[in-house]
JSON list of C-alpha atoms and ligand atoms in Angstrom, two decimals:
[
{"chain": "A", "resi": 1, "resn": "UNK", "atom": "CA", "xyz": [55.57, -50.74, 241.10]},
{"chain": "A", "resi": 2, "resn": "UNK", "atom": "CA", "xyz": [58.21, -52.38, 238.80]},
{"chain": "A", "resi": 3, "resn": "UNK", "atom": "CA", "xyz": [62.04, -52.50, 239.06]},
{"chain": "A", "resi": 4, "resn": "UNK", "atom": "CA", "xyz": [63.96, -51.87, 236.42]},
{"chain": "A", "resi": 5, "resn": "UNK", "atom": "CA", "xyz": [67.42, -52.16, 236.21]},
{"chain": "A", "resi": 6, "resn": "UNK", "atom": "CA", "xyz": [70.03, -50.29, 233.88]},
{"chain": "A", "resi": 7, "resn": "UNK", "atom": "CA", "xyz": [73.27, -52.56, 232.75]},
{"chain": "A", "resi": 8, "resn": "UNK", "atom": "CA", "xyz": [75.72, -52.96, 230.01]},
{"chain": "A", "resi": 9, "resn": "UNK", "atom": "CA", "xyz": [74.24, -54.20, 227.12]},
{"chain": "A", "resi": 10, "resn": "UNK", "atom": "CA", "xyz": [75.11, -57.92, 226.81]},
{"chain": "A", "resi": 11, "resn": "UNK", "atom": "CA", "xyz": [75.18, -59.84, 223.17]},
{"chain": "A", "resi": 12, "resn": "UNK", "atom": "CA", "xyz": [71.55, -61.69, 223.80]},
{"chain": "A", "resi": 13, "resn": "UNK", "atom": "CA", "xyz": [70.35, -58.22, 223.74]},
{"chain": "A", "resi": 14, "resn": "UNK", "atom": "CA", "xyz": [70.82, -57.36, 220.40]},
{"chain": "A", "resi": 15, "resn": "UNK", "atom": "CA", "xyz": [67.89, -58.73, 218.66]},
{"chain": "A", "resi": 16, "resn": "UNK", "atom": "CA", "xyz": [65.39, -56.73, 220.99]},
{"chain": "A", "resi": 17, "resn": "UNK", "atom": "CA", "xyz": [67.27, -53.75, 221.08]},
{"chain": "A", "resi": 18, "resn": "UNK", "atom": "CA", "xyz": [67.38, -54.17, 216.92]},
{"chain": "A", "resi": 19, "resn": "UNK", "atom": "CA", "xyz": [63.90, -54.45, 217.20]},
{"chain": "A", "resi": 20, "resn": "UNK", "atom": "CA", "xyz": [62.91, -51.30, 219.03]},
{"chain": "A", "resi": 21, "resn": "UNK", "atom": "CA", "xyz": [64.65, -49.29, 216.31]},
{"chain": "A", "resi": 22, "resn": "UNK", "atom": "CA", "xyz": [63.30, -51.16, 213.98]},
{"chain": "A", "resi": 23, "resn": "UNK", "atom": "CA", "xyz": [59.53, -50.23, 215.13]},
{"chain": "A", "resi": 24, "resn": "UNK", "atom": "CA", "xyz": [60.82, -46.67, 215.71]},
{"chain": "A", "resi": 25, "resn": "UNK", "atom": "CA", "xyz": [62.77, -45.77, 212.12]},
{"chain": "A", "resi": 26, "resn": "UNK", "atom": "CA", "xyz": [62.60, -48.76, 210.09]},
{"chain": "A", "resi": 27, "resn": "UNK", "atom": "CA", "xyz": [64.95, -51.56, 208.56]},
{"chain": "A", "resi": 28, "resn": "UNK", "atom": "CA", "xyz": [67.78, -49.00, 207.59]},
{"chain": "A", "resi": 29, "resn": "UNK", "atom": "CA", "xyz": [68.33, -47.33, 210.98]},
{"chain": "A", "resi": 30, "resn": "UNK", "atom": "CA", "xyz": [67.92, -51.28, 212.46]},
{"chain": "A", "resi": 31, "resn": "UNK", "atom": "CA", "xyz": [70.79, -52.37, 210.77]},
{"chain": "A", "resi": 32, "resn": "UNK", "atom": "CA", "xyz": [72.80, -49.66, 211.54]},
{"chain": "A", "resi": 33, "resn": "UNK", "atom": "CA", "xyz": [72.16, -50.36, 215.27]},
{"chain": "A", "resi": 34, "resn": "UNK", "atom": "CA", "xyz": [72.89, -54.19, 214.94]},
{"chain": "A", "resi": 35, "resn": "UNK", "atom": "CA", "xyz": [76.31, -52.99, 213.32]},
{"chain": "A", "resi": 36, "resn": "UNK", "atom": "CA", "xyz": [77.14, -51.00, 216.30]},
{"chain": "A", "resi": 37, "resn": "UNK", "atom": "CA", "xyz": [75.99, -53.21, 218.97]},
{"chain": "A", "resi": 38, "resn": "UNK", "atom": "CA", "xyz": [78.06, -55.64, 217.13]},
{"chain": "A", "resi": 39, "resn": "UNK", "atom": "CA", "xyz": [81.36, -53.77, 217.75]},
{"chain": "A", "resi": 40, "resn": "UNK", "atom": "CA", "xyz": [80.85, -53.45, 221.34]},
{"chain": "A", "resi": 41, "resn": "UNK", "atom": "CA", "xyz": [81.56, -56.65, 221.18]},
{"chain": "A", "resi": 42, "resn": "UNK", "atom": "CA", "xyz": [84.29, -57.17, 218.84]},
{"chain": "A", "resi": 43, "resn": "UNK", "atom": "CA", "xyz": [86.56, -53.93, 219.34]},
{"chain": "A", "resi": 44, "resn": "UNK", "atom": "CA", "xyz": [88.79, -53.16, 221.99]},
{"chain": "A", "resi": 45, "resn": "UNK", "atom": "CA", "xyz": [86.68, -51.73, 224.68]},
{"chain": "A", "resi": 46, "resn": "UNK", "atom": "CA", "xyz": [88.31, -48.59, 225.05]},
{"chain": "A", "resi": 47, "resn": "UNK", "atom": "CA", "xyz": [87.45, -47.62, 220.97]},
{"chain": "A", "resi": 48, "resn": "UNK", "atom": "CA", "xyz": [84.03, -49.27, 220.85]},
{"chain": "A", "resi": 49, "resn": "UNK", "atom": "CA", "xyz": [80.33, -47.92, 221.64]},
{"chain": "A", "resi": 50, "resn": "UNK", "atom": "CA", "xyz": [79.03, -48.71, 224.73]},
{"chain": "A", "resi": 51, "resn": "UNK", "atom": "CA", "xyz": [75.49, -49.91, 224.88]},
{"chain": "A", "resi": 52, "resn": "UNK", "atom": "CA", "xyz": [73.56, -49.94, 228.03]},
{"chain": "A", "resi": 53, "resn": "UNK", "atom": "CA", "xyz": [70.34, -51.67, 228.79]},
{"chain": "A", "resi": 54, "resn": "UNK", "atom": "CA", "xyz": [66.91, -50.95, 230.52]},
{"chain": "A", "resi": 55, "resn": "UNK", "atom": "CA", "xyz": [65.70, -54.28, 232.48]},
{"chain": "A", "resi": 56, "resn": "UNK", "atom": "CA", "xyz": [62.67, -55.44, 234.17]},
{"chain": "A", "resi": 57, "resn": "UNK", "atom": "CA", "xyz": [64.26, -56.69, 237.08]},
{"chain": "A", "resi": 58, "resn": "UNK", "atom": "CA", "xyz": [61.05, -59.32, 237.68]},
{"chain": "A", "resi": 59, "resn": "UNK", "atom": "CA", "xyz": [60.63, -60.23, 234.12]},
{"chain": "A", "resi": 60, "resn": "UNK", "atom": "CA", "xyz": [64.12, -60.03, 232.19]},
{"chain": "A", "resi": 61, "resn": "UNK", "atom": "CA", "xyz": [62.32, -58.24, 229.93]},
{"chain": "A", "resi": 62, "resn": "UNK", "atom": "CA", "xyz": [64.30, -55.28, 227.85]},
{"chain": "A", "resi": 63, "resn": "UNK", "atom": "CA", "xyz": [62.46, -52.33, 227.39]},
{"chain": "A", "resi": 64, "resn": "UNK", "atom": "CA", "xyz": [64.75, -50.11, 226.15]},
{"chain": "A", "resi": 65, "resn": "UNK", "atom": "CA", "xyz": [68.55, -48.91, 225.31]},
{"chain": "A", "resi": 66, "resn": "UNK", "atom": "CA", "xyz": [70.84, -46.10, 225.25]},
{"chain": "A", "resi": 67, "resn": "UNK", "atom": "CA", "xyz": [74.34, -45.42, 223.65]},
{"chain": "A", "resi": 68, "resn": "UNK", "atom": "CA", "xyz": [77.66, -43.76, 223.31]},
{"chain": "A", "resi": 69, "resn": "UNK", "atom": "CA", "xyz": [80.60, -44.02, 221.38]},
{"chain": "A", "resi": 70, "resn": "UNK", "atom": "CA", "xyz": [84.03, -42.28, 220.98]},
{"chain": "A", "resi": 71, "resn": "UNK", "atom": "CA", "xyz": [84.71, -40.22, 218.45]},
{"chain": "A", "resi": 72, "resn": "UNK", "atom": "CA", "xyz": [88.30, -38.88, 216.95]},
{"chain": "A", "resi": 73, "resn": "UNK", "atom": "CA", "xyz": [87.10, -35.61, 215.87]},
{"chain": "A", "resi": 74, "resn": "UNK", "atom": "CA", "xyz": [88.84, -34.26, 218.93]},
{"chain": "A", "resi": 75, "resn": "UNK", "atom": "CA", "xyz": [90.78, -35.40, 222.14]},
{"chain": "A", "resi": 76, "resn": "UNK", "atom": "CA", "xyz": [88.37, -36.38, 224.59]},
{"chain": "A", "resi": 77, "resn": "UNK", "atom": "CA", "xyz": [85.33, -36.17, 222.43]},
{"chain": "A", "resi": 78, "resn": "UNK", "atom": "CA", "xyz": [82.04, -38.60, 222.25]},
{"chain": "A", "resi": 79, "resn": "UNK", "atom": "CA", "xyz": [79.04, -39.23, 220.44]},
{"chain": "A", "resi": 80, "resn": "UNK", "atom": "CA", "xyz": [75.56, -40.28, 222.01]},
{"chain": "A", "resi": 81, "resn": "UNK", "atom": "CA", "xyz": [74.27, -42.48, 219.39]},
{"chain": "A", "resi": 82, "resn": "UNK", "atom": "CA", "xyz": [71.17, -43.99, 220.36]},
{"chain": "A", "resi": 83, "resn": "UNK", "atom": "CA", "xyz": [68.79, -43.70, 222.97]},
{"chain": "A", "resi": 84, "resn": "UNK", "atom": "CA", "xyz": [65.28, -45.50, 222.65]},
{"chain": "A", "resi": 85, "resn": "UNK", "atom": "CA", "xyz": [62.48, -47.00, 224.85]},
{"chain": "A", "resi": 86, "resn": "UNK", "atom": "CA", "xyz": [59.72, -49.52, 223.61]},
{"chain": "A", "resi": 87, "resn": "UNK", "atom": "CA", "xyz": [56.31, -47.31, 223.60]},
{"chain": "A", "resi": 88, "resn": "UNK", "atom": "CA", "xyz": [54.54, -49.02, 226.97]},
{"chain": "A", "resi": 89, "resn": "UNK", "atom": "CA", "xyz": [57.83, -47.47, 228.56]},
{"chain": "A", "resi": 90, "resn": "UNK", "atom": "CA", "xyz": [58.15, -44.20, 227.74]},
{"chain": "A", "resi": 91, "resn": "UNK", "atom": "CA", "xyz": [57.57, -41.31, 230.43]},
{"chain": "A", "resi": 92, "resn": "UNK", "atom": "CA", "xyz": [58.55, -43.02, 233.34]},
{"chain": "A", "resi": 93, "resn": "UNK", "atom": "CA", "xyz": [61.95, -41.64, 233.85]},
{"chain": "A", "resi": 94, "resn": "UNK", "atom": "CA", "xyz": [63.90, -44.68, 232.02]},
{"chain": "A", "resi": 95, "resn": "UNK", "atom": "CA", "xyz": [65.19, -42.33, 229.12]},
{"chain": "A", "resi": 96, "resn": "UNK", "atom": "CA", "xyz": [66.64, -40.11, 231.51]},
{"chain": "A", "resi": 97, "resn": "UNK", "atom": "CA", "xyz": [68.21, -42.79, 233.74]},
{"chain": "A", "resi": 98, "resn": "UNK", "atom": "CA", "xyz": [69.76, -43.98, 230.20]},
{"chain": "A", "resi": 99, "resn": "UNK", "atom": "CA", "xyz": [71.38, -40.99, 230.04]},
{"chain": "A", "resi": 100, "resn": "UNK", "atom": "CA", "xyz": [72.55, -40.48, 233.14]},
{"chain": "A", "resi": 101, "resn": "UNK", "atom": "CA", "xyz": [74.54, -43.29, 233.03]},
{"chain": "A", "resi": 102, "resn": "UNK", "atom": "CA", "xyz": [76.06, -42.18, 229.75]},
{"chain": "A", "resi": 103, "resn": "UNK", "atom": "CA", "xyz": [77.01, -39.24, 231.13]},
{"chain": "A", "resi": 104, "resn": "UNK", "atom": "CA", "xyz": [78.42, -40.50, 234.16]},
{"chain": "A", "resi": 105, "resn": "UNK", "atom": "CA", "xyz": [80.33, -43.09, 232.07]},
{"chain": "A", "resi": 106, "resn": "UNK", "atom": "CA", "xyz": [81.48, -40.09, 229.55]},
{"chain": "A", "resi": 107, "resn": "UNK", "atom": "CA", "xyz": [82.59, -37.95, 232.72]},
{"chain": "A", "resi": 108, "resn": "UNK", "atom": "CA", "xyz": [84.45, -40.85, 234.04]},
{"chain": "A", "resi": 109, "resn": "UNK", "atom": "CA", "xyz": [86.47, -41.30, 230.92]},
{"chain": "A", "resi": 110, "resn": "UNK", "atom": "CA", "xyz": [87.15, -37.51, 230.71]},
{"chain": "A", "resi": 111, "resn": "UNK", "atom": "CA", "xyz": [85.30, -36.88, 228.26]},
{"chain": "A", "resi": 112, "resn": "UNK", "atom": "CA", "xyz": [85.21, -32.79, 227.46]},
{"chain": "A", "resi": 113, "resn": "UNK", "atom": "CA", "xyz": [82.52, -32.44, 224.39]},
{"chain": "A", "resi": 114, "resn": "UNK", "atom": "CA", "xyz": [79.29, -34.69, 223.75]},
{"chain": "A", "resi": 115, "resn": "UNK", "atom": "CA", "xyz": [77.62, -34.36, 220.29]},
{"chain": "A", "resi": 116, "resn": "UNK", "atom": "CA", "xyz": [74.21, -35.77, 219.23]},
{"chain": "A", "resi": 117, "resn": "UNK", "atom": "CA", "xyz": [71.67, -35.64, 216.48]},
{"chain": "A", "resi": 118, "resn": "UNK", "atom": "CA", "xyz": [67.92, -35.93, 218.03]},
{"chain": "A", "resi": 119, "resn": "UNK", "atom": "CA", "xyz": [64.47, -35.37, 217.07]},
{"chain": "A", "resi": 120, "resn": "UNK", "atom": "CA", "xyz": [63.58, -34.77, 220.58]},
{"chain": "A", "resi": 121, "resn": "UNK", "atom": "CA", "xyz": [65.80, -31.47, 221.21]},
{"chain": "A", "resi": 122, "resn": "UNK", "atom": "CA", "xyz": [63.80, -30.64, 224.16]},
{"chain": "A", "resi": 123, "resn": "UNK", "atom": "CA", "xyz": [64.43, -34.16, 226.03]},
{"chain": "A", "resi": 124, "resn": "UNK", "atom": "CA", "xyz": [67.97, -33.18, 225.73]},
{"chain": "A", "resi": 125, "resn": "UNK", "atom": "CA", "xyz": [68.10, -29.35, 226.88]},
{"chain": "A", "resi": 126, "resn": "UNK", "atom": "CA", "xyz": [67.24, -30.65, 230.48]},
{"chain": "A", "resi": 127, "resn": "UNK", "atom": "CA", "xyz": [70.88, -32.21, 230.23]},
{"chain": "A", "resi": 128, "resn": "UNK", "atom": "CA", "xyz": [72.67, -29.07, 229.06]},
{"chain": "A", "resi": 129, "resn": "UNK", "atom": "CA", "xyz": [72.74, -30.01, 225.56]},
{"chain": "A", "resi": 130, "resn": "UNK", "atom": "CA", "xyz": [72.52, -26.81, 222.57]},
{"chain": "A", "resi": 131, "resn": "UNK", "atom": "CA", "xyz": [71.12, -27.23, 219.35]},
{"chain": "A", "resi": 132, "resn": "UNK", "atom": "CA", "xyz": [73.99, -25.94, 217.20]},
{"chain": "A", "resi": 133, "resn": "UNK", "atom": "CA", "xyz": [71.96, -26.19, 213.64]},
{"chain": "A", "resi": 134, "resn": "UNK", "atom": "CA", "xyz": [68.99, -28.18, 212.63]},
{"chain": "A", "resi": 135, "resn": "UNK", "atom": "CA", "xyz": [69.08, -30.52, 209.54]},
{"chain": "A", "resi": 136, "resn": "UNK", "atom": "CA", "xyz": [66.16, -31.94, 207.90]},
{"chain": "A", "resi": 137, "resn": "UNK", "atom": "CA", "xyz": [64.41, -32.26, 211.26]},
{"chain": "A", "resi": 138, "resn": "UNK", "atom": "CA", "xyz": [67.40, -33.49, 213.30]},
{"chain": "A", "resi": 139, "resn": "UNK", "atom": "CA", "xyz": [68.89, -31.21, 215.61]},
{"chain": "A", "resi": 140, "resn": "UNK", "atom": "CA", "xyz": [72.80, -31.43, 216.00]},
{"chain": "A", "resi": 141, "resn": "UNK", "atom": "CA", "xyz": [73.71, -31.01, 219.87]},
{"chain": "A", "resi": 142, "resn": "UNK", "atom": "CA", "xyz": [76.46, -30.55, 221.84]},
{"chain": "A", "resi": 143, "resn": "UNK", "atom": "CA", "xyz": [77.25, -30.47, 225.53]},
{"chain": "A", "resi": 144, "resn": "UNK", "atom": "CA", "xyz": [80.56, -29.20, 226.56]},
{"chain": "A", "resi": 145, "resn": "UNK", "atom": "CA", "xyz": [82.26, -30.81, 229.69]},
{"chain": "A", "resi": 146, "resn": "UNK", "atom": "CA", "xyz": [86.02, -29.30, 229.81]},
{"chain": "A", "resi": 147, "resn": "UNK", "atom": "CA", "xyz": [88.85, -28.14, 227.62]},
{"chain": "A", "resi": 148, "resn": "UNK", "atom": "CA", "xyz": [88.43, -29.26, 224.05]},
{"chain": "A", "resi": 149, "resn": "UNK", "atom": "CA", "xyz": [91.59, -29.76, 223.22]},
{"chain": "A", "resi": 150, "resn": "UNK", "atom": "CA", "xyz": [93.46, -31.36, 219.77]},
{"chain": "B", "resi": 1, "resn": "COA", "atom": "C1", "xyz": [62.97, -39.57, 223.96]},
{"chain": "B", "resi": 1, "resn": "COA", "atom": "C2", "xyz": [62.71, -40.88, 225.05]},
{"chain": "B", "resi": 1, "resn": "COA", "atom": "C3", "xyz": [64.18, -41.60, 224.87]},
{"chain": "B", "resi": 1, "resn": "COA", "atom": "C4", "xyz": [62.47, -39.75, 226.21]},
{"chain": "B", "resi": 1, "resn": "COA", "atom": "O1", "xyz": [62.66, -41.01, 227.39]},
{"chain": "B", "resi": 1, "resn": "COA", "atom": "P1", "xyz": [61.54, -41.39, 228.57]},
{"chain": "B", "resi": 1, "resn": "COA", "atom": "O2", "xyz": [61.43, -42.52, 229.37]},
{"chain": "B", "resi": 1, "resn": "COA", "atom": "O3", "xyz": [59.72, -41.27, 227.69]},
{"chain": "B", "resi": 1, "resn": "COA", "atom": "O4", "xyz": [61.47, -39.56, 228.98]},
{"chain": "B", "resi": 1, "resn": "COA", "atom": "P2", "xyz": [61.68, -39.22, 230.69]},
{"chain": "B", "resi": 1, "resn": "COA", "atom": "O5", "xyz": [60.68, -39.62, 230.97]},
{"chain": "B", "resi": 1, "resn": "COA", "atom": "O6", "xyz": [62.53, -40.08, 231.06]},
{"chain": "B", "resi": 1, "resn": "COA", "atom": "O7", "xyz": [61.66, -37.51, 230.73]},
{"chain": "B", "resi": 1, "resn": "COA", "atom": "C5", "xyz": [62.50, -36.63, 231.41]},
{"chain": "B", "resi": 1, "resn": "COA", "atom": "C6", "xyz": [61.87, -35.59, 230.93]},
{"chain": "B", "resi": 1, "resn": "COA", "atom": "O8", "xyz": [61.79, -35.12, 229.33]},
{"chain": "B", "resi": 1, "resn": "COA", "atom": "C7", "xyz": [60.48, -34.89, 228.71]},
{"chain": "B", "resi": 1, "resn": "COA", "atom": "N1", "xyz": [60.81, -35.21, 227.50]},
{"chain": "B", "resi": 1, "resn": "COA", "atom": "C8", "xyz": [60.64, -36.67, 227.31]},
{"chain": "B", "resi": 1, "resn": "COA", "atom": "N2", "xyz": [60.08, -37.34, 225.87]},
{"chain": "B", "resi": 1, "resn": "COA", "atom": "C9", "xyz": [60.11, -35.70, 225.82]},
{"chain": "B", "resi": 1, "resn": "COA", "atom": "C10", "xyz": [60.12, -35.21, 224.43]},
{"chain": "B", "resi": 1, "resn": "COA", "atom": "N3", "xyz": [59.92, -36.18, 222.86]},
{"chain": "B", "resi": 1, "resn": "COA", "atom": "N4", "xyz": [60.08, -34.01, 223.93]},
{"chain": "B", "resi": 1, "resn": "COA", "atom": "C11", "xyz": [60.43, -32.74, 225.18]},
{"chain": "B", "resi": 1, "resn": "COA", "atom": "N5", "xyz": [60.48, -32.93, 226.14]},
{"chain": "B", "resi": 1, "resn": "COA", "atom": "C12", "xyz": [60.48, -34.70, 226.42]},
{"chain": "B", "resi": 1, "resn": "COA", "atom": "C13", "xyz": [59.80, -35.44, 229.74]},
{"chain": "B", "resi": 1, "resn": "COA", "atom": "O9", "xyz": [58.52, -34.71, 229.71]},
{"chain": "B", "resi": 1, "resn": "COA", "atom": "C14", "xyz": [60.17, -35.21, 231.42]},
{"chain": "B", "resi": 1, "resn": "COA", "atom": "O10", "xyz": [60.41, -33.83, 231.58]},
{"chain": "B", "resi": 1, "resn": "COA", "atom": "P3", "xyz": [60.10, -33.27, 232.93]},
{"chain": "B", "resi": 1, "resn": "COA", "atom": "O11", "xyz": [61.79, -33.84, 233.67]},
{"chain": "B", "resi": 1, "resn": "COA", "atom": "O12", "xyz": [60.02, -32.07, 233.11]},
{"chain": "B", "resi": 1, "resn": "COA", "atom": "O13", "xyz": [59.42, -34.27, 233.26]},
{"chain": "B", "resi": 1, "resn": "COA", "atom": "C15", "xyz": [61.57, -41.79, 224.41]},
{"chain": "B", "resi": 1, "resn": "COA", "atom": "O14", "xyz": [60.65, -41.46, 224.53]},
{"chain": "B", "resi": 1, "resn": "COA", "atom": "C16", "xyz": [61.93, -42.88, 223.51]},
{"chain": "B", "resi": 1, "resn": "COA", "atom": "O15", "xyz": [62.57, -43.97, 223.42]},
{"chain": "B", "resi": 1, "resn": "COA", "atom": "N6", "xyz": [61.35, -41.92, 222.52]},
{"chain": "B", "resi": 1, "resn": "COA", "atom": "C17", "xyz": [61.31, -42.78, 221.12]},
{"chain": "B", "resi": 1, "resn": "COA", "atom": "C18", "xyz": [62.90, -42.34, 220.48]},
{"chain": "B", "resi": 1, "resn": "COA", "atom": "C19", "xyz": [63.18, -41.32, 220.36]},
{"chain": "B", "resi": 1, "resn": "COA", "atom": "O16", "xyz": [62.72, -40.42, 220.08]},
{"chain": "B", "resi": 1, "resn": "COA", "atom": "N7", "xyz": [64.64, -41.24, 220.80]},
{"chain": "B", "resi": 1, "resn": "COA", "atom": "C20", "xyz": [65.56, -40.06, 221.17]},
{"chain": "B", "resi": 1, "resn": "COA", "atom": "C21", "xyz": [66.32, -39.82, 220.02]},
{"chain": "B", "resi": 1, "resn": "COA", "atom": "S1", "xyz": [66.36, -39.17, 218.13]}
]
């Protein structure tokens, strides 16, 4: 049984994660993910995106990643901005681990509302997200954690 570690992204993981995005959604999405990953290492931590990776502890291979980012929409509001695994790593509960770590850290920061866009609403429903509207196949989903304030 492979041992998988979920940890914070390091700068050296950027190119692997960018390629995971490119294979799934193409060049434009990969460029956008790249810029967001760079921001994790250049911005003040409290304002920057926060990325995590899933790594095979034996081989050191990064097989997936996820991220959240604070938004200025309201006080203590956050976006879940990416989650993707290499095709061979799917269906093994790693997406669950990469989402649980985001939920845990947003809760630690006192987050009150999380928003995301996804083509896979069934996956996020399991974590308590509800679809608000669907745009071109993308579900805008939200999860309320506490009282929303301005
Ligand atoms: C979507 C994704 C992150 C899920 O990760 P995963 O590790 O394969 O999922 P898990 O094994 O943790 O599955 C957890 C649960 O969600 C369900 N699930 C997984 N993918 C699903 C999907 N596409 N639609 C509906 N339910 C899904 C599983 O059946 C499982 O249900 P269970 O708890 O009843 O057994 C992964 O398949 C992936 O990287 N897909 C490509 C990128 C992508 O679509 N990202 C989503 C953002 S748009």
